[in-house]
mmCIF file of C-alpha atoms in Angstrom:
data_model
loop_
_atom_site.group_PDB
_atom_site.id
_atom_site.type_symbol
_atom_site.label_atom_id
_atom_site.label_comp_id
_atom_site.label_asym_id
_atom_site.label_seq_id
_atom_site.Cartn_x
_atom_site.Cartn_y
_atom_site.Cartn_z
ATOM 1 C CA UNK A 1 8.997 76.013 -184.006
ATOM 2 C CA UNK A 2 9.017 79.642 -183.440
ATOM 3 C CA UNK A 3 12.679 80.819 -184.336
ATOM 4 C CA UNK A 4 14.556 79.803 -187.765
ATOM 5 C CA UNK A 5 15.695 76.409 -188.562
ATOM 6 C CA UNK A 6 17.887 74.765 -190.969
ATOM 7 C CA UNK A 7 15.876 71.782 -192.906
ATOM 8 C CA UNK A 8 17.169 68.631 -194.187
ATOM 9 C CA UNK A 9 15.792 65.608 -195.546
ATOM 10 C CA UNK A 10 16.544 62.965 -193.156
ATOM 11 C CA UNK A 11 15.630 60.115 -195.700
ATOM 12 C CA UNK A 12 18.089 61.354 -198.028
ATOM 13 C CA UNK A 13 20.985 61.183 -196.011
ATOM 14 C CA UNK A 14 24.167 62.344 -196.527
ATOM 15 C CA UNK A 15 22.655 65.364 -198.043
ATOM 16 C CA UNK A 16 24.480 68.412 -198.640
ATOM 17 C CA UNK A 17 23.219 71.769 -199.088
ATOM 18 C CA UNK A 18 23.575 75.481 -199.240
ATOM 19 C CA UNK A 19 22.619 77.597 -196.551
ATOM 20 C CA UNK A 20 23.049 81.612 -195.682
ATOM 21 C CA UNK A 21 23.927 82.377 -192.343
ATOM 22 C CA UNK A 22 25.489 85.845 -191.363
ATOM 23 C CA UNK A 23 24.941 87.146 -194.660
ATOM 24 C CA UNK A 24 27.733 84.647 -195.713
ATOM 25 C CA UNK A 25 26.809 81.193 -198.031
ATOM 26 C CA UNK A 26 27.826 78.281 -196.016
ATOM 27 C CA UNK A 27 27.715 74.262 -197.455
ATOM 28 C CA UNK A 28 26.130 72.328 -194.620
ATOM 29 C CA UNK A 29 26.558 68.302 -194.931
ATOM 30 C CA UNK A 30 24.031 66.135 -192.417
ATOM 31 C CA UNK A 31 24.886 62.507 -192.387
ATOM 32 C CA UNK A 32 23.792 60.037 -190.568
ATOM 33 C CA UNK A 33 25.435 57.127 -188.592
ATOM 34 C CA UNK A 34 22.822 54.007 -188.392
ATOM 35 C CA UNK A 35 25.444 51.944 -185.983
ATOM 36 C CA UNK A 36 24.836 54.765 -183.131
ATOM 37 C CA UNK A 37 21.711 55.352 -183.981
ATOM 38 C CA UNK A 38 23.300 59.903 -184.131
ATOM 39 C CA UNK A 39 23.718 62.176 -186.793
ATOM 40 C CA UNK A 40 26.727 64.648 -187.922
ATOM 41 C CA UNK A 41 27.136 68.012 -189.831
ATOM 42 C CA UNK A 42 30.383 69.029 -191.741
ATOM 43 C CA UNK A 43 30.435 73.007 -192.280
ATOM 44 C CA UNK A 44 32.328 74.468 -195.276
ATOM 45 C CA UNK A 45 32.629 78.205 -196.446
ATOM 46 C CA UNK A 46 31.901 79.594 -199.761
ATOM 47 C CA UNK A 47 34.787 78.156 -201.179
ATOM 48 C CA UNK A 48 34.105 74.676 -200.139
ATOM 49 C CA UNK A 49 37.117 75.011 -197.647
ATOM 50 C CA UNK A 50 35.838 72.706 -194.404
ATOM 51 C CA UNK A 51 35.110 74.778 -191.066
ATOM 52 C CA UNK A 52 33.935 72.101 -188.817
ATOM 53 C CA UNK A 53 33.930 68.216 -189.819
ATOM 54 C CA UNK A 54 31.948 65.698 -188.433
ATOM 55 C CA UNK A 55 30.615 67.016 -185.150
ATOM 56 C CA UNK A 56 27.799 65.349 -183.268
ATOM 57 C CA UNK A 57 24.441 67.252 -183.313
ATOM 58 C CA UNK A 58 23.641 67.021 -179.731
ATOM 59 C CA UNK A 59 20.275 68.229 -178.048
ATOM 60 C CA UNK A 60 20.268 71.409 -176.292
ATOM 61 C CA UNK A 61 23.537 72.342 -177.255
ATOM 62 C CA UNK A 62 25.437 75.378 -179.368
ATOM 63 C CA UNK A 63 26.669 73.712 -182.305
ATOM 64 C CA UNK A 64 30.731 74.876 -182.918
ATOM 65 C CA UNK A 65 30.551 76.085 -179.466
ATOM 66 C CA UNK A 66 34.212 74.583 -178.722
ATOM 67 C CA UNK A 67 35.564 76.238 -181.707
ATOM 68 C CA UNK A 68 36.871 80.021 -181.842
ATOM 69 C CA UNK A 69 37.329 80.610 -185.640
ATOM 70 C CA UNK A 70 35.632 84.221 -187.080
ATOM 71 C CA UNK A 71 34.585 82.147 -190.658
ATOM 72 C CA UNK A 72 31.695 80.184 -188.631
ATOM 73 C CA UNK A 73 28.494 81.721 -188.765
ATOM 74 C CA UNK A 74 27.818 84.410 -185.694
ATOM 75 C CA UNK A 75 24.329 83.171 -185.065
ATOM 76 C CA UNK A 76 23.930 80.556 -182.167
ATOM 77 C CA UNK A 77 22.808 76.974 -183.330
ATOM 78 C CA UNK A 78 21.144 74.459 -181.457
ATOM 79 C CA UNK A 79 19.418 71.180 -181.461
ATOM 80 C CA UNK A 80 16.226 72.643 -179.775
ATOM 81 C CA UNK A 81 12.599 70.837 -178.952
ATOM 82 C CA UNK A 82 10.478 73.038 -177.995
ATOM 83 C CA UNK A 83 8.511 70.860 -176.227
ATOM 84 C CA UNK A 84 11.458 69.958 -173.873
ATOM 85 C CA UNK A 85 10.491 65.965 -174.792
ATOM 86 C CA UNK A 86 13.679 65.048 -176.165
ATOM 87 C CA UNK A 87 17.043 64.703 -174.830
ATOM 88 C CA UNK A 88 19.233 62.923 -177.557
ATOM 89 C CA UNK A 89 18.993 63.421 -181.214
ATOM 90 C CA UNK A 90 18.754 60.179 -183.385
ATOM 91 C CA UNK A 91 17.109 59.888 -186.778
ATOM 92 C CA UNK A 92 13.364 59.036 -185.059
ATOM 93 C CA UNK A 93 13.202 62.249 -183.545
ATOM 94 C CA UNK A 94 15.475 65.012 -186.384
ATOM 95 C CA UNK A 95 13.313 67.281 -187.535
ATOM 96 C CA UNK A 96 10.147 66.027 -186.428
ATOM 97 C CA UNK A 97 10.398 66.674 -182.652
ATOM 98 C CA UNK A 98 13.659 68.467 -182.489
ATOM 99 C CA UNK A 99 15.496 70.862 -185.132
ATOM 100 C CA UNK A 100 18.554 73.072 -185.788
ATOM 101 C CA UNK A 101 17.369 76.440 -184.958
ATOM 102 C CA UNK A 102 19.234 79.634 -184.103
ATOM 103 C CA UNK A 103 18.519 80.140 -180.606
ATOM 104 C CA UNK A 104 17.383 83.665 -180.491
ATOM 105 C CA UNK A 105 15.369 84.033 -177.540
ATOM 106 C CA UNK A 106 17.942 85.900 -175.335
ATOM 107 C CA UNK A 107 20.831 87.132 -177.114
ATOM 108 C CA UNK A 108 23.580 88.083 -174.358
ATOM 109 C CA UNK A 109 21.884 85.858 -171.910
ATOM 110 C CA UNK A 110 25.787 85.318 -170.507
ATOM 111 C CA UNK A 111 27.174 88.440 -170.723
ATOM 112 C CA UNK A 112 28.046 89.943 -167.754
ATOM 113 C CA UNK A 113 26.821 93.517 -168.266
ATOM 114 C CA UNK A 114 23.561 91.547 -169.714
ATOM 115 C CA UNK A 115 20.564 94.189 -167.886
ATOM 116 C CA UNK A 116 17.631 92.315 -169.912
ATOM 117 C CA UNK A 117 15.424 90.479 -166.947
ATOM 118 C CA UNK A 118 14.315 87.796 -169.178
ATOM 119 C CA UNK A 119 11.052 88.945 -169.787
ATOM 120 C CA UNK A 120 9.919 87.649 -173.319
ATOM 121 C CA UNK A 121 8.871 89.823 -175.704
ATOM 122 C CA UNK A 122 8.268 88.593 -179.212
ATOM 123 C CA UNK A 123 5.940 91.518 -180.903
ATOM 124 C CA UNK A 124 8.295 94.547 -179.379
ATOM 125 C CA UNK A 125 5.269 95.749 -178.264
ATOM 126 C CA UNK A 126 5.967 97.230 -174.736
ATOM 127 C CA UNK A 127 2.790 98.815 -173.888
ATOM 128 C CA UNK A 128 0.634 95.504 -172.870
ATOM 129 C CA UNK A 129 3.698 93.541 -170.523
ATOM 130 C CA UNK A 130 0.773 91.404 -169.436
ATOM 131 C CA UNK A 131 0.674 93.855 -166.340
ATOM 132 C CA UNK A 132 -3.248 94.123 -165.490
ATOM 133 C CA UNK A 133 -4.995 97.334 -164.911
ATOM 134 C CA UNK A 134 -4.256 97.784 -160.898
ATOM 135 C CA UNK A 135 -1.079 96.190 -161.608
ATOM 136 C CA UNK A 136 2.362 98.628 -162.292
ATOM 137 C CA UNK A 137 6.060 97.136 -161.869
ATOM 138 C CA UNK A 138 6.740 99.425 -159.469
ATOM 139 C CA UNK A 139 7.225 98.082 -155.626
ATOM 140 C CA UNK A 140 5.746 101.115 -154.023
ATOM 141 C CA UNK A 141 2.588 100.482 -155.599
ATOM 142 C CA UNK A 142 2.554 96.662 -154.989
ATOM 143 C CA UNK A 143 -1.405 95.971 -153.914
ATOM 144 C CA UNK A 144 0.429 92.268 -152.968
ATOM 145 C CA UNK A 145 1.617 93.271 -149.848
ATOM 146 C CA UNK A 146 -1.290 93.769 -148.490
ATOM 147 C CA UNK A 147 -1.660 90.488 -146.561
ATOM 148 C CA UNK A 148 1.298 91.721 -144.777
ATOM 149 C CA UNK A 149 0.306 94.830 -143.605
ATOM 150 C CA UNK A 150 -2.601 93.533 -142.501
ATOM 151 C CA UNK A 151 -0.574 90.907 -139.819
ATOM 152 C CA UNK A 152 0.879 93.800 -138.687
ATOM 153 C CA UNK A 153 -2.289 95.435 -138.034
ATOM 154 C CA UNK A 154 -3.326 92.163 -136.068
ATOM 155 C CA UNK A 155 0.009 91.781 -134.445
ATOM 156 C CA UNK A 156 -0.297 94.505 -132.924
ATOM 157 C CA UNK A 157 -3.759 94.551 -131.029
ATOM 158 C CA UNK A 158 -5.583 96.386 -133.436
ATOM 159 C CA UNK A 159 -7.907 93.879 -134.618
ATOM 160 C CA UNK A 160 -9.493 90.721 -133.765
ATOM 161 C CA UNK A 161 -11.453 89.994 -130.845
#
């Protein structure tokens, strides 16, 4: 897992632990409902006041997405399976295949003013962004269009037998 994750011991549920998010210490409680084989989270602020109670952990969905509260962490916490195999969060796969993780891969992706083209560059080194020596990102200098140039030449009678 390449993202920051929130770890807990699923064999000792319910488990209450402290987690620092957005520079603030929160208390998280994870519990398991064996009847429906699902896990839930309760989040409390530094004073022990409930911010979120019993939110179901759902694969691929942002935690606390439906709550607008300035006291919640700013990080996007998502149940992520980087292999893409898990579609549900249950006792068998949590903290093995799927994790509570900070999803900061493409921040601002849904921002309409975002100009990021979605190029993943984890090391921040823009000098070698997977371009070959003969490639550039300039459309005028794109050698991939040679086939079209050749087709135009053949259709104009300049090639063939």
